[in-house]
CSV table of C-alpha atoms in Angstrom, one decimal:
chain,number,residue,atom,x,y,z
A,1,MET,CA,13.2,7.3,16.4
A,2,SER,CA,12.1,3.8,17.0
A,3,TYR,CA,8.6,2.4,16.5
A,4,GLN,CA,7.1,0.4,19.3
A,5,THR,CA,4.5,-1.4,17.2
A,6,ILE,CA,4.2,-1.5,13.4
A,7,GLY,CA,1.1,-2.3,11.5
A,8,VAL,CA,1.5,-4.3,8.4
A,9,ILE,CA,-1.5,-4.5,6.0
A,10,GLY,CA,-2.2,-6.4,2.8
A,11,ALA,CA,-5.5,-6.5,1.0
A,12,MET,CA,-5.5,-10.2,0.1
A,13,LYS,CA,-4.4,-13.4,1.7
A,14,GLU,CA,-1.5,-13.8,-0.7
A,15,GLU,CA,-0.1,-10.5,0.5
A,16,ILE,CA,0.1,-11.4,4.2
A,17,GLU,CA,0.5,-15.1,4.5
A,18,GLN,CA,4.4,-15.2,4.4
A,19,PHE,CA,4.5,-12.6,7.2
A,20,HIS,CA,2.1,-14.8,9.2
A,21,GLU,CA,4.3,-17.9,8.7
A,22,HIS,CA,7.3,-16.1,10.2
A,23,MET,CA,5.7,-14.4,13.2
A,24,GLU,CA,6.3,-15.5,16.8
A,25,GLN,CA,4.0,-15.7,19.8
A,26,VAL,CA,1.0,-14.7,17.8
A,27,THR,CA,-2.3,-13.7,19.3
A,28,GLU,CA,-5.4,-13.2,17.2
A,29,THR,CA,-8.1,-10.5,17.7
A,30,VAL,CA,-11.2,-10.0,15.6
A,31,ARG,CA,-12.6,-6.5,15.1
A,32,ALA,CA,-15.3,-5.6,12.5
A,33,GLY,CA,-14.9,-9.0,11.0
A,34,ILE,CA,-11.1,-8.5,10.4
A,35,THR,CA,-8.5,-10.8,12.0
A,36,PHE,CA,-5.5,-9.0,13.5
A,37,TYR,CA,-2.4,-11.0,14.3
A,38,ALA,CA,-0.1,-9.4,16.9
A,39,GLY,CA,3.3,-10.9,17.6
A,40,GLY,CA,7.0,-10.7,17.0
A,41,PHE,CA,8.8,-10.4,13.7
A,42,HIS,CA,12.6,-10.0,13.7
A,43,GLY,CA,12.4,-8.9,17.3
A,44,LYS,CA,9.9,-6.1,16.5
A,45,ASN,CA,6.3,-5.9,17.6
A,46,ILE,CA,4.0,-6.0,14.6
A,47,VAL,CA,0.2,-6.3,14.0
A,48,LEU,CA,-0.5,-8.0,10.7
A,49,CYS,CA,-3.9,-8.0,9.0
A,50,LYS,CA,-5.7,-8.6,5.7
A,51,SER,CA,-7.9,-5.6,5.2
A,52,GLY,CA,-9.9,-6.9,2.3
A,53,VAL,CA,-10.3,-5.1,-1.0
A,54,GLY,CA,-11.4,-1.5,-1.4
A,55,LYS,CA,-11.1,1.8,0.4
A,56,VAL,CA,-13.7,1.3,3.1
A,57,ASN,CA,-12.1,-2.0,4.2
A,58,ALA,CA,-8.7,-0.3,4.2
A,59,ALA,CA,-9.8,2.7,6.2
A,60,VAL,CA,-11.6,0.7,8.8
A,61,THR,CA,-8.6,-1.6,9.2
A,62,THR,CA,-6.2,1.3,9.6
A,63,GLN,CA,-8.3,3.1,12.3
A,64,ILE,CA,-8.6,-0.2,14.3
A,65,LEU,CA,-4.8,-0.6,14.1
A,66,ILE,CA,-4.4,2.8,15.5
A,67,ASP,CA,-7.2,2.8,18.1
A,68,THR,CA,-7.1,-0.8,19.4
A,69,PHE,CA,-3.4,-1.8,18.9
A,70,GLY,CA,-1.7,1.6,19.2
A,71,VAL,CA,0.5,1.2,16.2
A,72,ASP,CA,2.8,4.1,15.6
A,73,ALA,CA,3.7,3.3,11.9
A,74,ILE,CA,1.9,1.5,9.1
A,75,ILE,CA,3.2,-0.3,6.1
A,76,PHE,CA,0.8,-1.3,3.4
A,77,THR,CA,2.1,-3.9,1.0
A,78,GLY,CA,0.8,-5.8,-2.0
A,79,VAL,CA,0.2,-5.6,-5.8
A,80,ALA,CA,-0.9,-2.9,-8.1
A,81,GLY,CA,-1.4,-2.1,-11.8
A,82,ALA,CA,1.3,0.0,-13.5
A,83,VAL,CA,0.2,3.4,-14.8
A,84,ASP,CA,3.6,4.9,-15.6
A,85,PRO,CA,4.5,3.5,-19.1
A,86,GLU,CA,8.1,3.0,-17.9
A,87,LEU,CA,7.0,0.4,-15.3
A,88,ASN,CA,6.8,-3.3,-16.1
A,89,VAL,CA,5.3,-6.3,-14.4
A,90,GLY,CA,7.5,-7.1,-11.3
A,91,ASP,CA,8.7,-3.5,-10.8
A,92,ILE,CA,8.3,-1.8,-7.4
A,93,VAL,CA,6.5,1.5,-6.6
A,94,VAL,CA,7.2,3.2,-3.3
A,95,SER,CA,4.7,5.9,-2.5
A,96,THR,CA,5.7,9.5,-2.3
A,97,GLU,CA,2.1,10.4,-1.9
A,98,CYS,CA,-1.4,9.0,-2.4
A,99,LEU,CA,-4.5,10.3,-4.1
A,100,GLN,CA,-8.1,8.9,-4.6
A,101,HIS,CA,-8.6,8.9,-8.4
A,102,ASP,CA,-12.3,8.1,-8.1
A,103,MET,CA,-13.0,11.2,-5.9
A,104,ASP,CA,-14.7,13.2,-8.6
A,105,VAL,CA,-16.6,16.4,-7.8
A,106,THR,CA,-15.6,18.1,-11.0
A,107,ALA,CA,-19.2,19.0,-11.6
A,108,LEU,CA,-18.9,21.5,-8.7
A,109,GLY,CA,-15.7,22.9,-10.0
A,110,PHE,CA,-13.2,20.9,-8.0
A,111,PRO,CA,-10.2,19.3,-9.7
A,112,ARG,CA,-10.5,15.5,-10.0
A,113,GLY,CA,-9.1,13.7,-6.9
A,114,THR,CA,-10.0,16.6,-4.6
A,115,ILE,CA,-11.9,15.9,-1.5
A,116,PRO,CA,-14.2,18.9,-1.1
A,117,TYR,CA,-13.6,21.2,1.9
A,118,GLU,CA,-10.7,19.2,3.3
A,119,LYS,CA,-7.3,20.8,3.9
A,120,THR,CA,-5.6,18.3,1.5
A,121,SER,CA,-6.5,15.5,-0.8
A,122,LEU,CA,-2.9,14.5,-1.4
A,123,PHE,CA,-1.4,12.4,1.5
A,124,VAL,CA,2.3,12.4,1.8
A,125,SER,CA,4.3,9.3,2.9
A,126,ASP,CA,6.7,9.4,5.8
A,127,GLU,CA,10.1,10.4,4.6
A,128,ARG,CA,12.0,7.9,6.7
A,129,LEU,CA,9.8,5.0,5.8
A,130,ARG,CA,9.8,6.0,2.1
A,131,HIS,CA,13.6,6.3,2.0
A,132,LEU,CA,14.1,2.9,3.7
A,133,ALA,CA,11.6,1.2,1.4
A,134,SER,CA,13.4,2.6,-1.7
A,135,GLN,CA,16.8,1.7,-0.4
A,136,VAL,CA,15.8,-1.8,0.5
A,137,SER,CA,14.0,-2.2,-2.8
A,138,ALA,CA,17.0,-1.0,-4.8
A,139,GLU,CA,19.2,-3.5,-3.0
A,140,ILE,CA,17.0,-6.4,-3.9
A,141,PHE,CA,15.7,-5.4,-7.3
A,142,GLY,CA,18.3,-3.0,-8.7
A,143,GLY,CA,16.8,-0.4,-11.1
A,144,ARG,CA,13.3,-1.9,-11.0
A,145,VAL,CA,12.2,0.6,-8.3
A,146,LYS,CA,10.3,3.9,-8.7
A,147,GLU,CA,9.1,6.4,-6.2
A,148,GLY,CA,5.9,7.9,-7.2
A,149,ARG,CA,2.2,8.8,-6.7
A,150,VAL,CA,-0.1,5.9,-5.8
A,151,LEU,CA,-3.6,6.3,-7.1
A,152,SER,CA,-6.5,4.5,-5.4
A,153,GLY,CA,-10.1,3.9,-6.3
A,154,ASP,CA,-12.8,1.3,-5.9
A,155,GLN,CA,-12.3,0.2,-9.5
A,156,PHE,CA,-10.2,-2.5,-11.1
A,157,ILE,CA,-8.6,-0.7,-14.1
A,158,ALA,CA,-8.4,-2.6,-17.3
A,159,SER,CA,-8.6,0.1,-19.9
A,160,ARG,CA,-5.7,1.6,-21.8
A,161,GLU,CA,-7.6,4.9,-22.2
A,162,THR,CA,-8.2,5.2,-18.4
A,163,VAL,CA,-4.6,4.3,-17.7
A,164,GLY,CA,-3.5,7.1,-20.0
A,165,LYS,CA,-5.7,9.6,-18.2
A,166,LEU,CA,-4.5,8.5,-14.7
A,167,TYR,CA,-0.9,9.1,-15.9
A,168,THR,CA,-1.3,12.3,-17.8
A,169,GLU,CA,-4.0,14.0,-15.7
A,170,LEU,CA,-3.2,12.7,-12.2
A,171,ASN,CA,0.5,11.9,-12.5
A,172,GLY,CA,0.1,8.4,-11.2
A,173,ALA,CA,2.8,5.8,-11.0
A,174,CYS,CA,0.4,2.9,-10.3
A,175,THR,CA,-3.2,2.3,-9.4
A,176,GLU,CA,-4.8,0.0,-6.8
A,177,MET,CA,-7.8,0.0,-4.4
A,178,GLU,CA,-6.6,0.8,-0.8
A,179,GLY,CA,-3.5,2.9,-0.4
A,180,ALA,CA,-5.0,6.4,-0.4
A,181,ALA,CA,-7.6,5.3,2.2
A,182,VAL,CA,-4.8,4.0,4.5
A,183,ALA,CA,-2.9,7.2,3.8
A,184,GLN,CA,-5.8,9.5,4.6
A,185,VAL,CA,-6.6,7.8,7.9
A,186,CYS,CA,-2.9,7.8,8.9
A,187,SER,CA,-2.6,11.5,8.0
A,188,MET,CA,-5.7,12.3,10.1
A,189,ASN,CA,-4.2,10.5,13.0
A,190,GLU,CA,-0.6,11.8,12.4
A,191,ILE,CA,0.7,8.2,12.0
A,192,PRO,CA,3.7,7.7,9.6
A,193,PHE,CA,3.0,5.4,6.6
A,194,VAL,CA,4.3,4.1,3.4
A,195,ILE,CA,2.7,2.1,0.6
A,196,ILE,CA,4.8,-0.4,-1.3
A,197,ARG,CA,3.4,-2.0,-4.4
A,198,SER,CA,4.7,-4.6,-6.8
A,199,MET,CA,3.3,-4.4,-10.3
A,200,SER,CA,1.2,-7.5,-11.1
A,201,ASP,CA,-0.1,-6.1,-14.4
A,202,LYS,CA,0.0,-3.0,-16.6
A,203,ALA,CA,-3.6,-2.0,-15.8
A,204,ASP,CA,-4.5,-2.2,-19.5
A,205,GLY,CA,-6.5,-4.7,-21.6
A,206,SER,CA,-4.3,-7.6,-20.4
A,207,ALA,CA,-5.0,-7.0,-16.7
A,208,GLU,CA,-7.2,-10.0,-16.2
A,209,VAL,CA,-4.7,-12.5,-17.5
A,210,ASN,CA,-1.6,-10.9,-15.9
A,211,PHE,CA,-3.2,-10.2,-12.5
A,212,ALA,CA,-3.9,-13.9,-11.9
A,213,GLU,CA,-0.5,-15.0,-13.3
A,214,PHE,CA,1.7,-12.6,-11.4
A,215,THR,CA,-0.1,-11.9,-8.1
A,216,VAL,CA,1.8,-14.6,-6.2
A,217,GLN,CA,5.2,-13.5,-7.5
A,218,ALA,CA,4.4,-9.8,-6.9
A,219,SER,CA,3.4,-10.6,-3.3
A,220,GLU,CA,6.7,-12.4,-2.9
A,221,ASN,CA,8.5,-9.3,-4.1
A,222,SER,CA,6.6,-7.1,-1.6
A,223,TYR,CA,7.3,-9.5,1.2
A,224,ARG,CA,11.0,-9.5,0.6
A,225,ILE,CA,11.1,-5.7,0.8
A,226,VAL,CA,9.0,-5.3,4.0
A,227,ASP,CA,10.9,-8.3,5.6
A,228,GLN,CA,14.2,-6.4,5.2
A,229,MET,CA,12.6,-3.1,6.3
A,230,LEU,CA,11.4,-4.6,9.5
A,231,LYS,CA,14.9,-6.0,10.2
A,232,GLN,CA,16.4,-2.5,9.9
A,233,LEU,CA,13.8,-0.4,11.6
């Protein structure tokens, strides 16, 4: 299967600017205050955008990519905080599935992360995109790649206690603020997706210092992976 148009999303400017620099014949469209860049990249048609931070921004961006631009696959790339204690700054997580860790209706008897009355709350990544992302990541970064569950919530996690719960209770590999929203919208529209995150911090008490220091490098790592993926798709 070949994809006609691929959506590439990052939450922050640093996460998309290298893609923008290498695109050809770019046209810009603004929807809901979000700028979408459509053009060529390694001979593929892509639509690139900065969603902004948080699940609402990510969900709106994803639906616009699908409805307005007709993308038939979506790759979300950027940085995250490590939750799995085996992960270190600079390591890569490729999503097997995504879950909203801040969806909490436990008071009504639902397990944490469960969206009430929906068929599923766990959104599974496309097997082909996941496999390619892992393969490319391993070629570039060797053993510093892990497939795992991406947890998302409208919170910047900087507590060791919270990190421990996200790992033990929700089996998270990393935590960020957009991936599960992208995943849910893609699943609702039957659009294949994968989330690729480079660890910028360990989501613990050192998060504030590490995040600023490593975001640029982590964004470079993510770019290298998606760049190679787009060459091979």
